[in-house]
Short mmCIF file of C-alpha atoms and ligand atoms in Angstrom, two decimals:
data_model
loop_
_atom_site.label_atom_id
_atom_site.label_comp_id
_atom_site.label_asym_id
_atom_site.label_seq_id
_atom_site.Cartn_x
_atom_site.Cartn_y
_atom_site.Cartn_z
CA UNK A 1096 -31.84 -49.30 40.31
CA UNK A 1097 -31.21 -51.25 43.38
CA UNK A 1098 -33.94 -52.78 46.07
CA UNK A 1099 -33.72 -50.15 48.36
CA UNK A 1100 -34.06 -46.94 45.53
CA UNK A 1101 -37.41 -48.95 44.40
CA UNK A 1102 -38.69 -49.33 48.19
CA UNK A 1103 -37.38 -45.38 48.24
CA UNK A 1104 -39.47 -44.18 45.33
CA UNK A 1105 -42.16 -46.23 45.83
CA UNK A 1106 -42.31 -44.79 49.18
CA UNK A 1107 -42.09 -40.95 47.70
CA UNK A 1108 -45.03 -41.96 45.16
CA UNK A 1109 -47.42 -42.66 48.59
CA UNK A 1110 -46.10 -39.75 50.50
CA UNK A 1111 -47.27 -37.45 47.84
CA UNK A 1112 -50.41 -39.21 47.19
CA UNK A 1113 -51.31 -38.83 50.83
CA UNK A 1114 -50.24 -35.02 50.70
CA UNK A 1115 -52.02 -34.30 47.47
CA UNK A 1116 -55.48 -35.85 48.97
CA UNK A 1117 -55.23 -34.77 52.78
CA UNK A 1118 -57.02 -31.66 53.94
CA UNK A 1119 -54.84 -29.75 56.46
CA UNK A 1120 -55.74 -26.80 58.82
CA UNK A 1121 -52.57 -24.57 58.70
CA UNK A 1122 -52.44 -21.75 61.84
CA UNK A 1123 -49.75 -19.32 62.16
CA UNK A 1124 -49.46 -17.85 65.85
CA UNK A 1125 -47.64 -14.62 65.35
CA UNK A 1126 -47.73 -14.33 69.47
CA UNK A 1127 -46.53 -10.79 70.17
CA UNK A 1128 -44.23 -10.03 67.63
CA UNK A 1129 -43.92 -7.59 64.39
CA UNK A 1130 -44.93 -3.84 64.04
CA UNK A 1131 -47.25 -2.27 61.32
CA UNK A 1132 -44.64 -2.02 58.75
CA UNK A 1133 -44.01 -5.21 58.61
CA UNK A 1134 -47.56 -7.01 59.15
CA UNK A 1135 -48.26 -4.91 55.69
CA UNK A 1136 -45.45 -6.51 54.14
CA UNK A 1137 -46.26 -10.24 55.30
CA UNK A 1138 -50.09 -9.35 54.18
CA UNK A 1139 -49.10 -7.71 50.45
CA UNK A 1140 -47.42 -10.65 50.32
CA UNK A 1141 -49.55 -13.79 51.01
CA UNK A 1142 -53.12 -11.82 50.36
CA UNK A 1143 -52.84 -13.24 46.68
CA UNK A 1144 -51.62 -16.31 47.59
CA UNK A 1145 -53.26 -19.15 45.72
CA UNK A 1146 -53.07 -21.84 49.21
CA UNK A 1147 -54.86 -24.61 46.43
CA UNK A 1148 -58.43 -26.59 47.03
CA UNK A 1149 -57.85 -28.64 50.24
CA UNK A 1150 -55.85 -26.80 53.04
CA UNK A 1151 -57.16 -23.89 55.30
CA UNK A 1152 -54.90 -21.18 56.17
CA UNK A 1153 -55.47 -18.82 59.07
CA UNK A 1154 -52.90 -16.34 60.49
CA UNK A 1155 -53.45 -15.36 64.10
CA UNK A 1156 -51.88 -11.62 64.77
CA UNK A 1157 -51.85 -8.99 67.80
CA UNK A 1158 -55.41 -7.92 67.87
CA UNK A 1159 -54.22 -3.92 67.10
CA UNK A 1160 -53.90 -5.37 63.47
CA UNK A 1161 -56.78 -6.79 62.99
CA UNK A 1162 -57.74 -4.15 60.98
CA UNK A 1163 -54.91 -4.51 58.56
CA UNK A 1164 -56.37 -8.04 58.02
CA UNK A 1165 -60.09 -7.20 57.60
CA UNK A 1166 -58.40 -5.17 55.01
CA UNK A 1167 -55.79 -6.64 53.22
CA UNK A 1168 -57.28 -9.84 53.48
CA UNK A 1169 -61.20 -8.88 51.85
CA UNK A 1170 -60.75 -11.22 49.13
CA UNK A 1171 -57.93 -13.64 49.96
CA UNK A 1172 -58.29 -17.27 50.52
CA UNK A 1173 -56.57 -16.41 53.52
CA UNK A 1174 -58.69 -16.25 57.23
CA UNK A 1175 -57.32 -15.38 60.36
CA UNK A 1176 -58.15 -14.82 63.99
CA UNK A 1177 -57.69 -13.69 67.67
CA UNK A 1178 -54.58 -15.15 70.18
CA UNK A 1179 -57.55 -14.87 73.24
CA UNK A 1180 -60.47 -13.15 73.80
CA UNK A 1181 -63.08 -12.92 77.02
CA UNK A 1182 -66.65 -15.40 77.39
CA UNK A 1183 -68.43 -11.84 78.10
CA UNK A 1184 -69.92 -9.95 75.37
CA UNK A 1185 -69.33 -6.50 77.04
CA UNK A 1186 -68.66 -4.64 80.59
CA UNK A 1187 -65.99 -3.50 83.04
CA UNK A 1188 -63.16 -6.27 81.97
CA UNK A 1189 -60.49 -3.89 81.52
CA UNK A 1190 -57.84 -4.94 78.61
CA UNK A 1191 -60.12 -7.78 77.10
CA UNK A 1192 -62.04 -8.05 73.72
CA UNK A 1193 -64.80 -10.25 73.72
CA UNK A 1194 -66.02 -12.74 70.23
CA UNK A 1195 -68.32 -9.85 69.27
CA UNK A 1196 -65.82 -7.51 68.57
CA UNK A 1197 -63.48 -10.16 66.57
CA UNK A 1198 -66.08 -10.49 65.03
CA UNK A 1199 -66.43 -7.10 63.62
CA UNK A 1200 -63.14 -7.10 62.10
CA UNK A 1201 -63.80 -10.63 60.24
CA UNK A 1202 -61.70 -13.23 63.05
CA UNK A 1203 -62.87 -16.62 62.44
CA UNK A 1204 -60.65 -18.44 64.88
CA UNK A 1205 -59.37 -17.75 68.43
CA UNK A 1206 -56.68 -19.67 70.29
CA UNK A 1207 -57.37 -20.39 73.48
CA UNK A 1208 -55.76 -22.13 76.72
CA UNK A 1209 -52.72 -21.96 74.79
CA UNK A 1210 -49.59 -22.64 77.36
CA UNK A 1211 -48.34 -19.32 77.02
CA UNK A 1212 -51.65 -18.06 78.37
CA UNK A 1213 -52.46 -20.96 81.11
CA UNK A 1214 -48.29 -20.62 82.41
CA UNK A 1215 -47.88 -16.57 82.45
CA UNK A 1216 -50.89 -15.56 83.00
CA UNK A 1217 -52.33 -18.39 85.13
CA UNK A 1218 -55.43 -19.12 83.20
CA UNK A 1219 -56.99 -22.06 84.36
CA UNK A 1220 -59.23 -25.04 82.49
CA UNK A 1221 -62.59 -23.32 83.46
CA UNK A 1222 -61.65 -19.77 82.30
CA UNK A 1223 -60.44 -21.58 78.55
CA UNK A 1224 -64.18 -23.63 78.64
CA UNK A 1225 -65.73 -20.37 79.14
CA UNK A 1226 -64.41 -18.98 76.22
CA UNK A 1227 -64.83 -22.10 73.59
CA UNK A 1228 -68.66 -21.75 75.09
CA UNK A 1229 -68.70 -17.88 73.73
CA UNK A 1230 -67.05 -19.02 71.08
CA UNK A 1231 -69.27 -21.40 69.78
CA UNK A 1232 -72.07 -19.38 70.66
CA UNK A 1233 -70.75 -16.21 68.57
CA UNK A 1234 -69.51 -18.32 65.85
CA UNK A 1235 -65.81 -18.26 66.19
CA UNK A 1236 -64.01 -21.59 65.85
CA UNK A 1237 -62.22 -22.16 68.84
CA UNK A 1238 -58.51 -24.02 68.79
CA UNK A 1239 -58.47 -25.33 72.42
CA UNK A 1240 -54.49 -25.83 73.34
CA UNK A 1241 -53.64 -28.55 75.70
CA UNK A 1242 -50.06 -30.21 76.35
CA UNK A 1243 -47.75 -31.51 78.73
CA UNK A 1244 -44.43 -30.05 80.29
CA UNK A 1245 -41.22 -31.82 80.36
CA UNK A 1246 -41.59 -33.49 83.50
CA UNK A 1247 -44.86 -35.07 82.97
CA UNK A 1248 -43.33 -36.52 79.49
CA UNK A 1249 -40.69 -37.45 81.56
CA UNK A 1250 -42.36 -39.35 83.77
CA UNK A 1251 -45.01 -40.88 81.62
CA UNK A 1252 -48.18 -39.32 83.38
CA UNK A 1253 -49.09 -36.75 80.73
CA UNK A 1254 -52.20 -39.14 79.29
CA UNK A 1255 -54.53 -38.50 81.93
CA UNK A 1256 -53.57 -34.44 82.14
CA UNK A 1257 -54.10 -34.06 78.48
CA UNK A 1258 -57.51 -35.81 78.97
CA UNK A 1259 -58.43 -33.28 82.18
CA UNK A 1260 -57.21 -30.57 79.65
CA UNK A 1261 -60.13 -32.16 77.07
CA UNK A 1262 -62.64 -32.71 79.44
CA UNK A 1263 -62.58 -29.36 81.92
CA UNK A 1264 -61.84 -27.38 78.28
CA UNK A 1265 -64.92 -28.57 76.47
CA UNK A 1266 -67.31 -29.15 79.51
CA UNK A 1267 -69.75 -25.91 78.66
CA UNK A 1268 -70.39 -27.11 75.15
CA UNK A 1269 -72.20 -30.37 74.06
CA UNK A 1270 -73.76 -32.55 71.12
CA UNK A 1271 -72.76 -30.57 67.77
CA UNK A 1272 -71.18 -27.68 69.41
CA UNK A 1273 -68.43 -29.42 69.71
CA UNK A 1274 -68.28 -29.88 66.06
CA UNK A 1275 -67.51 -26.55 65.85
CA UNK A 1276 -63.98 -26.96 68.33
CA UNK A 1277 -60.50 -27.52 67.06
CA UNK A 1278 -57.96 -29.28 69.26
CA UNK A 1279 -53.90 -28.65 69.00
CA UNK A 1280 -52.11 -30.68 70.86
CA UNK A 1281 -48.93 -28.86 71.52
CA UNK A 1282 -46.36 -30.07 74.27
CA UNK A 1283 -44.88 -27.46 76.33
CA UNK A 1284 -41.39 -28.52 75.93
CA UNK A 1285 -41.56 -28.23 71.86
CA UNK A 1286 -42.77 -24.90 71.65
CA UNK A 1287 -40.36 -22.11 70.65
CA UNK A 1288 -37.74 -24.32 71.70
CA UNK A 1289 -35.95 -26.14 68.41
CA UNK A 1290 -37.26 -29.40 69.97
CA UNK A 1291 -40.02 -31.22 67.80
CA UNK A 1292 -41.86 -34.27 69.10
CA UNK A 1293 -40.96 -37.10 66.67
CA UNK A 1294 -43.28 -38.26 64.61
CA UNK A 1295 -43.91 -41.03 66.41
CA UNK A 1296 -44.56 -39.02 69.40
CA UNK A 1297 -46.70 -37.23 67.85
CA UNK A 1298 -48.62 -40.29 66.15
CA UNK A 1299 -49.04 -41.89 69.66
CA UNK A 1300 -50.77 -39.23 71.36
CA UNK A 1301 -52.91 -38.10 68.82
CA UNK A 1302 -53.80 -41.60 67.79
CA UNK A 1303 -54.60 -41.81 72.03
CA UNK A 1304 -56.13 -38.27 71.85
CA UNK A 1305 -58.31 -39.73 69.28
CA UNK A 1306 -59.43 -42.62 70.79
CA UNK A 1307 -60.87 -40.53 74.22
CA UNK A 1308 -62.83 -38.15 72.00
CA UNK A 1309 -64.52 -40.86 70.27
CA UNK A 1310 -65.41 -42.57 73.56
CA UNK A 1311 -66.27 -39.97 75.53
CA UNK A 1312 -68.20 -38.06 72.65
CA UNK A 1313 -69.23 -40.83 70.46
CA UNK A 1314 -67.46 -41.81 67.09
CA UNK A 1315 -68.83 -39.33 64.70
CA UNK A 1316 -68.48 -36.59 66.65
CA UNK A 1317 -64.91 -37.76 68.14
CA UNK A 1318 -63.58 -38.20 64.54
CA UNK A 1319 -64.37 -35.21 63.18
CA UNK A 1320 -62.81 -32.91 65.84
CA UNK A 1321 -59.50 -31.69 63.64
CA UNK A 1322 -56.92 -32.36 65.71
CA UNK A 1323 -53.69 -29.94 65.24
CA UNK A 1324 -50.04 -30.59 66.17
CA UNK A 1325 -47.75 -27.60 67.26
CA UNK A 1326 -44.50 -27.06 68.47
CA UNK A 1327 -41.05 -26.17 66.60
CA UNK A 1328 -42.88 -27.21 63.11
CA UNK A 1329 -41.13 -25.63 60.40
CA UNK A 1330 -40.09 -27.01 56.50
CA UNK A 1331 -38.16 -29.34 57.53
CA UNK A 1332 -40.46 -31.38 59.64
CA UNK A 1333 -43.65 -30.94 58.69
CA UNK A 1334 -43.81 -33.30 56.20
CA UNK A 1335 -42.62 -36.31 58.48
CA UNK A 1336 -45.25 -34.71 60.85
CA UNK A 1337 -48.12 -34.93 58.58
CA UNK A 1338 -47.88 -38.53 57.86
CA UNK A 1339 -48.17 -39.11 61.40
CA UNK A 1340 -51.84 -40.47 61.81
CA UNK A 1341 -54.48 -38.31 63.13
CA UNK A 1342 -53.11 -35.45 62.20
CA UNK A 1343 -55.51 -32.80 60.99
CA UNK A 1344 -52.83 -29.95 60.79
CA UNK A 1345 -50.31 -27.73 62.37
CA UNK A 1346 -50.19 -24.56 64.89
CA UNK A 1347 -46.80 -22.86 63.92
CA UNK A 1348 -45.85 -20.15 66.16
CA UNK A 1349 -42.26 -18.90 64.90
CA UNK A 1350 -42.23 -20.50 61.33
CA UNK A 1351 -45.33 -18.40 60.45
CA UNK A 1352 -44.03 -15.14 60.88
CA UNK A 1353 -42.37 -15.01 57.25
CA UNK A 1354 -45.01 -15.08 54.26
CA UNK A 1355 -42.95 -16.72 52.55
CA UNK A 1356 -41.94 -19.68 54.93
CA UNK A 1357 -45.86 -19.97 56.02
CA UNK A 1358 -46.59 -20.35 52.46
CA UNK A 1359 -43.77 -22.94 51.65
CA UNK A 1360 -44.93 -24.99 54.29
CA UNK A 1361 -48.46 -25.27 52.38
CA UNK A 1362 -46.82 -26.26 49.41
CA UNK A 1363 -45.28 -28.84 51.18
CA UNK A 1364 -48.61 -30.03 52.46
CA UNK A 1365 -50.08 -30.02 48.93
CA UNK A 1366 -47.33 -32.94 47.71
CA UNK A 1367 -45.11 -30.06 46.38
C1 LIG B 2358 -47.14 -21.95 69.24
O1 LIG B 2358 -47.05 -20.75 69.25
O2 LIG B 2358 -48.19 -22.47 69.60
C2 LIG B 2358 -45.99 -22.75 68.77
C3 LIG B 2358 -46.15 -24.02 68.58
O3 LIG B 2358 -44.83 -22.09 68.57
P1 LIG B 2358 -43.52 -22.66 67.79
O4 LIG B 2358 -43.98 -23.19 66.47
O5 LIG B 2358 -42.61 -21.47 67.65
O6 LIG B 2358 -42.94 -23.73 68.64
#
């Protein structure tokens, strides 16, 4: 065996050690896709699934299914939870759900100020802190989304806009609730578009995303917030992904629409 096949397995040995000891926070954005047949199908097939001690996985449908979930899921390992939802708790806000009724049907998690949400339908920073507030307050785990477009990557002036994106997101909460918040860092031009940020990308900003939640929220606090990568993750990446530092997980949009593929990706991140 030559110098470079050592330095290779050698290097294979600590890759697996890291994935085998890591916790990761796995979320699969279905967006608006599949009909009943097949979110039955996906669910008869991962409700069993044994996901191992360390990594969380959550599956985010259309809320019409929700039901299928509270169902299929009773006693999976399995959570899942809500794409949006409204900071009211009830009233005349026609085509919203608020955290109480996500709730009811067993949600854990809700997505918020995700791109797709602040591009299309214009929602704004203080709309998405509104939300983590009722979230935090009704005991969902909210997975705040921020992330640069093309141009401001481009350009090299995304740092302070992610930090806005922080700040405005998380300004209704305080002290431990923000404990309770999950951060995905997901840049606009990698999502649903084939085009991953590398590793080192990825590394860099979380590793910067890191250091402003520890200043502005104080160490323990700033280290504990999981901090979630997503955009274009699928097998073939995520592995290079999760070595990056600071990387507390993933939020796969099209990769986690087969059972199958979800699940292979949390063998991957258990050193398989
Ligand atoms: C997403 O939905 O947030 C996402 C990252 O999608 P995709 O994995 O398809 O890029």
């Amino acid at each position: 065996m030559d110098s470079k096949e050592i330095e290779q397995l050698v290097r294979n040995e600590i890759v697996k050690s890291i994935l085998e000891t890591q916790e990761f926070l796995i979320v699969g954005n279905w967006k608006m896709n599949k009909l009943k047949p097949e979110v039955i199908e996906f669910l008869d097939d991962i409700a069993n699934y044994d996901c191992g001690t360390k990594n969380t996985l959550v599956v985010i449908p259309p809320n019409p299914y929700l039901y299928l979930f509270e169902d299929k899921l009773r006693f999976s390992q399995v959570l899942y939870g809500v794409q949006n939802l409204f900071s009211k708790e009830k009233g005349a806000f026609t085509g919203e759900i608020s955290c109480g009724m996500a709730r009811d049907f067993g949600a854990q998690y809700a997505i918020l100020g995700h791109s797709e949400r602040r591009t299309i339908f214009l929602e704004c920073d203080v709309i998405t802190s509104k939300k983590v507030r009722s979230c935090v307050q009704n005991q969902i785990k909210p997975i705040v989304c921020i992330g640069e477009d093309l141009n401001q990557r481009k350009s090299n002036d995304y740092k302070p806009f992610l930090i806005r994106q922080i700040k405005e997101g998380l300004s209704r909460i305080s002290g431990n609730e923000l404990l309770n918040v999950i951060i995905a860092y997901e840049p606009i031009w990698a999502i649903g578009t084939g085009e991953t940020a590398t590793p080192d990308q990825v590394e860099e900003t979380h590793m910067f995303i890191r250091k402003f939640l520890e200043d502005e929220y104080g160490s323990e606090i700033g280290k504990s917030i999981p901090l979630l990568y997503g955009g274009s993750v699928n097998t073939s990446n995520v592995k290079e992904l999760a070595l990056a530092q600071s990387v507390s997980g993933f939020l796969i949009g099209g990769a986690s629409l087969n059972a199958q593929t979800f699940m292979e990706i949390n063998e991957i991140l258990n050193g398989k």
